[in-house]
Coordinates of C-alpha atoms in Angstrom, one line a residue:
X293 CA 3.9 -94.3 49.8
X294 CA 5.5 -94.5 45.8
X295 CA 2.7 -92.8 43.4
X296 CA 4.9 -95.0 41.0
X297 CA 1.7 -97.9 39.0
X298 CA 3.9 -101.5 39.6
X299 CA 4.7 -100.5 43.2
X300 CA 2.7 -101.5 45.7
X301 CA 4.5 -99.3 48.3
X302 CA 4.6 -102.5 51.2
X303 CA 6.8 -104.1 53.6
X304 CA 6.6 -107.9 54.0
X305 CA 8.6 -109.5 56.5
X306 CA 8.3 -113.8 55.7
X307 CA 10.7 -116.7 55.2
X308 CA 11.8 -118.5 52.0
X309 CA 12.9 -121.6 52.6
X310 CA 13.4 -121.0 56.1
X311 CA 15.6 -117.9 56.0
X312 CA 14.5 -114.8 57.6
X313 CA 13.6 -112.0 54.9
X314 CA 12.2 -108.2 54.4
X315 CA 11.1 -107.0 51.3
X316 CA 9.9 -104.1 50.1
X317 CA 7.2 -104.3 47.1
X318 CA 7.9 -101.0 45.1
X319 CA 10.2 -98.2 46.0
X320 CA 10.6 -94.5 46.6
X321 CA 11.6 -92.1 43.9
X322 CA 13.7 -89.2 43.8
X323 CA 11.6 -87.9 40.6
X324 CA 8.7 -88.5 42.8
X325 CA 9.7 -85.6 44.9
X326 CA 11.0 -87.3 48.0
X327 CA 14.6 -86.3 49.2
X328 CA 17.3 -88.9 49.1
X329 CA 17.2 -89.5 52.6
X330 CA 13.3 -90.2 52.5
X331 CA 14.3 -92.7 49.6
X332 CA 17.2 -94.4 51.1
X333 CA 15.5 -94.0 55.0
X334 CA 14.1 -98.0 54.4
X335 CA 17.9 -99.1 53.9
X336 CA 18.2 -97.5 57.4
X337 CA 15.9 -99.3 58.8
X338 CA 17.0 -102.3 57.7
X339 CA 20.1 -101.6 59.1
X340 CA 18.7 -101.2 62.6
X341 CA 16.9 -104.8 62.2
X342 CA 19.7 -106.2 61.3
X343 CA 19.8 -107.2 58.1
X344 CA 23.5 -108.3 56.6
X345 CA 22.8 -108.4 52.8
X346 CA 20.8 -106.6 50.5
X347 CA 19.4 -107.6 46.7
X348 CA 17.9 -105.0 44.5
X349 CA 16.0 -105.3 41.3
X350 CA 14.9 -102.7 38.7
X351 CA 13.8 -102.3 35.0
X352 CA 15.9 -100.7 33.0
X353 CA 17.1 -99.7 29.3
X354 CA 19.8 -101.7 27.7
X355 CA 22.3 -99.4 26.0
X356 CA 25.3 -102.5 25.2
X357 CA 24.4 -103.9 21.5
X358 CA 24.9 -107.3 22.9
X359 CA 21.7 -106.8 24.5
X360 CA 18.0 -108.1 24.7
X361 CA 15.2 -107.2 25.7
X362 CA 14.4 -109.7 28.5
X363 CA 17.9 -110.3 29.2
X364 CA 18.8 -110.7 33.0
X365 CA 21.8 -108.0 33.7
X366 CA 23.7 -108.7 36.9
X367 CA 24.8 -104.9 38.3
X368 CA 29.0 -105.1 38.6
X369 CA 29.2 -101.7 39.4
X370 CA 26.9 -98.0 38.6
X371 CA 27.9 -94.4 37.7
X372 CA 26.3 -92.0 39.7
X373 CA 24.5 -89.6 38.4
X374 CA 21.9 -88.6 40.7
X375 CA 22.0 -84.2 41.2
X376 CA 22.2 -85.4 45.0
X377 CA 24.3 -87.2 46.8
X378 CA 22.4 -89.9 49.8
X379 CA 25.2 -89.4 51.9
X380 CA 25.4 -85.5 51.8
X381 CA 24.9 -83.9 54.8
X382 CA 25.9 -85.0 58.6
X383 CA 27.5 -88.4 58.5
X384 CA 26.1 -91.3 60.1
X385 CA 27.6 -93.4 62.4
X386 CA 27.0 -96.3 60.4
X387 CA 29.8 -95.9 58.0
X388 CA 33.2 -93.5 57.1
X389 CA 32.7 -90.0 56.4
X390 CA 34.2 -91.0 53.1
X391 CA 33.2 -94.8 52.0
X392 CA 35.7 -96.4 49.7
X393 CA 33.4 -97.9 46.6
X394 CA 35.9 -100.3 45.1
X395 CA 33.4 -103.2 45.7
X396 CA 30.2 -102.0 46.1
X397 CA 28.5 -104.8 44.4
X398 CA 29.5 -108.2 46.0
X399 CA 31.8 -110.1 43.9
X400 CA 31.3 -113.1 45.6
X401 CA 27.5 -112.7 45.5
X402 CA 28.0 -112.4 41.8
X403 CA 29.8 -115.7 41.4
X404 CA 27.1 -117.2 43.3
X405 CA 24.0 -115.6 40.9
X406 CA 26.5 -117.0 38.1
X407 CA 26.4 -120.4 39.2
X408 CA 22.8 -120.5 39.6
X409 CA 22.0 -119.5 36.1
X410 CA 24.5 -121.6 34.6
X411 CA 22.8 -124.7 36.6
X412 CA 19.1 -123.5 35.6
X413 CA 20.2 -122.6 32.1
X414 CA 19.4 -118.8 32.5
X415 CA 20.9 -116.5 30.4
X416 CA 22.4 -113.6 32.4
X417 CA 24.5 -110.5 31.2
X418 CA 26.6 -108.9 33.3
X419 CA 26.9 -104.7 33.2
X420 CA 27.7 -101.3 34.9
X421 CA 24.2 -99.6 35.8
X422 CA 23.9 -95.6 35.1
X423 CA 21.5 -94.1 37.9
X424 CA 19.8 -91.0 36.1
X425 CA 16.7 -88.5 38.3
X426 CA 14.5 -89.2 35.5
X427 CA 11.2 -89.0 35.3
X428 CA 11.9 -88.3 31.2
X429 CA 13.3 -92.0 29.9
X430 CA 16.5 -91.0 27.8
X431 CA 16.6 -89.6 24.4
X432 CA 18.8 -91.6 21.8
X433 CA 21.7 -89.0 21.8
X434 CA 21.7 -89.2 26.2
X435 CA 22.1 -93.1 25.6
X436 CA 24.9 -93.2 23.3
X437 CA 26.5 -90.4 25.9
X438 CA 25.7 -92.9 28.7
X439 CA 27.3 -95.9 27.2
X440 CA 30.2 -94.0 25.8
X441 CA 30.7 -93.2 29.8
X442 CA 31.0 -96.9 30.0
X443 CA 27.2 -97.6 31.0
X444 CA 25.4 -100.9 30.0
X445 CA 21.8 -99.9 31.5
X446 CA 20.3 -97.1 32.5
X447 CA 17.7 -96.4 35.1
X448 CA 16.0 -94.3 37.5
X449 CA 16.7 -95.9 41.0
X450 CA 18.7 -98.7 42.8
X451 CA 22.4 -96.8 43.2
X452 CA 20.9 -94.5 46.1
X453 CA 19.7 -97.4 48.0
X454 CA 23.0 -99.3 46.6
X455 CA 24.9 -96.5 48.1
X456 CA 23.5 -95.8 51.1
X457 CA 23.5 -99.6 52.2
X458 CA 27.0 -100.1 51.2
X459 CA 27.8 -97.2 54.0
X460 CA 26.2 -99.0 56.4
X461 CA 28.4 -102.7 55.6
X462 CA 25.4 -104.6 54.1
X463 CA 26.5 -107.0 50.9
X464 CA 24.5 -105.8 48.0
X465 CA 23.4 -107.8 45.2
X466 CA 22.2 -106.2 42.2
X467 CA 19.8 -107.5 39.2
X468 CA 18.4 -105.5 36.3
X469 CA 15.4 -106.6 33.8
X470 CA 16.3 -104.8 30.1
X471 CA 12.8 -103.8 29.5
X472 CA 14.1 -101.4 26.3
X473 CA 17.2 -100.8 24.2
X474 CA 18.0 -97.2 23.1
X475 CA 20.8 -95.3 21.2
X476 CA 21.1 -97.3 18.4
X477 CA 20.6 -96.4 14.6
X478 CA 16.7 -97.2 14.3
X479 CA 15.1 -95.1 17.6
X480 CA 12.9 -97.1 19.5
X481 CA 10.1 -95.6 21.4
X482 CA 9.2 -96.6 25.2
X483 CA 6.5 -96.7 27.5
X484 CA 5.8 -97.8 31.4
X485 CA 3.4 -99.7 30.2
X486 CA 5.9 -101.8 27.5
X487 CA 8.4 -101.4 30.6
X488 CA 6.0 -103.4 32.9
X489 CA 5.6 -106.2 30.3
X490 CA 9.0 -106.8 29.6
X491 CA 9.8 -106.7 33.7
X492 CA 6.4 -109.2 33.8
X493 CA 7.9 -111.8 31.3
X494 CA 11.6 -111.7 33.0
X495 CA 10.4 -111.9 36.4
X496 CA 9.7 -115.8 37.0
X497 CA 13.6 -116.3 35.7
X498 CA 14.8 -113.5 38.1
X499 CA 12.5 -115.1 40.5
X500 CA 14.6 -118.9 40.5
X501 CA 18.0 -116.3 40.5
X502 CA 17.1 -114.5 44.1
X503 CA 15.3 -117.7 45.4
X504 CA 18.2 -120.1 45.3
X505 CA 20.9 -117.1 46.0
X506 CA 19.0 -116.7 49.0
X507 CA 19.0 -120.4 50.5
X508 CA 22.9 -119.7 49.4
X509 CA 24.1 -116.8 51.2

C-alpha cells in the first residue's frame, strides 16, 4: 500500500461512458522503499487483463520559464534518471530484451489530448518529463541542471510505469499538473501540502482532458 498522503493506494475497475476502465488511486514509490519491480508490478497486471492503453498523471515542478503554476503539461517524452533500471534483470516475455524508445509517448494520443483542449478552451503545455528517486524535491542549482539537460518538469514517478508498459506494447498517455516552478532567479520554496493544492485546482480541467480522450481512443 503507498504511505504517500493523496494516494489512496486502490484499484477500481468501472466504465466511463461505457468503456471498460482500471484505475489505480495513488501509486507506488521507489523513495518509499519498494523495488522497481514492486512499483511497476500493477503495469503487469494490467497487461495480463488486457489492457491496450495506458494514461498517467502526476504533479510535478515546472522548470521551462514559459510555465505556470496550474498549467496542464502533456509528457512528449522523459529522461531517465531513476539509479534503477524497471527492466533490469531477466527479461520478460512481454517485450525485446532491448525496447526501442523512439515513441514512447503516443503521438497520436497527443494530437487527440490537443484537440480536446483546443475545443474546451484548456490551456495545455507540452514538455519532456525528468524522472528523479526523490524523496528531497530539487534544489534551485539541480533544476537549472535538469532543464539545461532539456527537462521541462520534474518529478518523482511516472517514467518507471511509462517504461515498463511501453515494454509490454500498451499506448501511453502522459499528463503532468505544474504544482511549483524552481530554478529561476527568486527561489521559491515547496511543500506536499502547496503540491496537493495546486494538483486539487488543475484537476477538474485534467479531469474533461482524460474523460473525453477516453470515449476517443
Amino acid at each position: 500500500m503507498s504511505t504517500v498522503e493523496g494516494h489512496a493506494g486502490k484499484l477500481i475497475f468501472g466504465k466511463l461512458d461505457g468503456v471498460d476502465i482500471l484505475a489505480m488511486q495513488g501509486r507506488f514509490h521507489y523513495y518509499e522503499g519498494w523495488s522497481m519491480k514492486e512499483v511497476t508490478f500493477p503495469i503487469r497486471v494490467m497487461y495480463e487483463l488486457g489492457i491496450k492503453t495506458l494514461i498517467v498523471s502526476n504533479a510535478s515542478g515546472g522548470m521551462n520559464d514559459t510555465f505556470k503554476i496550474g498549467d496542464l503539461m502533456i509528457i512528449t517524452d522523459h529522461i531517465n534518471l531513476f539509479p534503477e533500471h524497471p527492466l533490469r534483470g531477466k527479461n520478460f516475455p512481454t517485450g525485446p530484451r532491448f525496447p526501442d524508445m523512439h515513441e514512447t509517448y503516443s503521438k497520436a494520443l497527443v494530437e487527440k489530448a490537443d484537440q480536446i483542449a483546443q475545443e474546451k478552451g484548456i490551456r495545455v503545455v507540452h514538455g519532456v518529463y525528468v524522472g528523479v528517486q526523490g524523496p528531497t524535491f530539487e534544489t534551485p542549482a539541480e533544476y537549472r541542471m535538469y532543464r539545461k539537460l532539456g527537462g521541462d518538469a520534474i518529478g518523482m514517478s511516472t517514467v518507471p510505469e511509462v517504461i515498463v508498459a511501453h515494454h509490454c506494447g500498451i499506448d501511453t498517455f502522459g499528463i503532468s499538473v505544474i504544482t511549483d516552478l524552481g530554478g529561476f532567479d527568486v527561489p521559491v520554496a515547496v511543500s506536499h501540502e502547496e503540491v496537493q493544492v495546486a494538483a486539487n485546482r488543475a484537476q477538474p480541467l485534467m479531469t474533461e482532458i482524460v474523460k473525453e480522450l477516453v470515449k476517443r481512443i
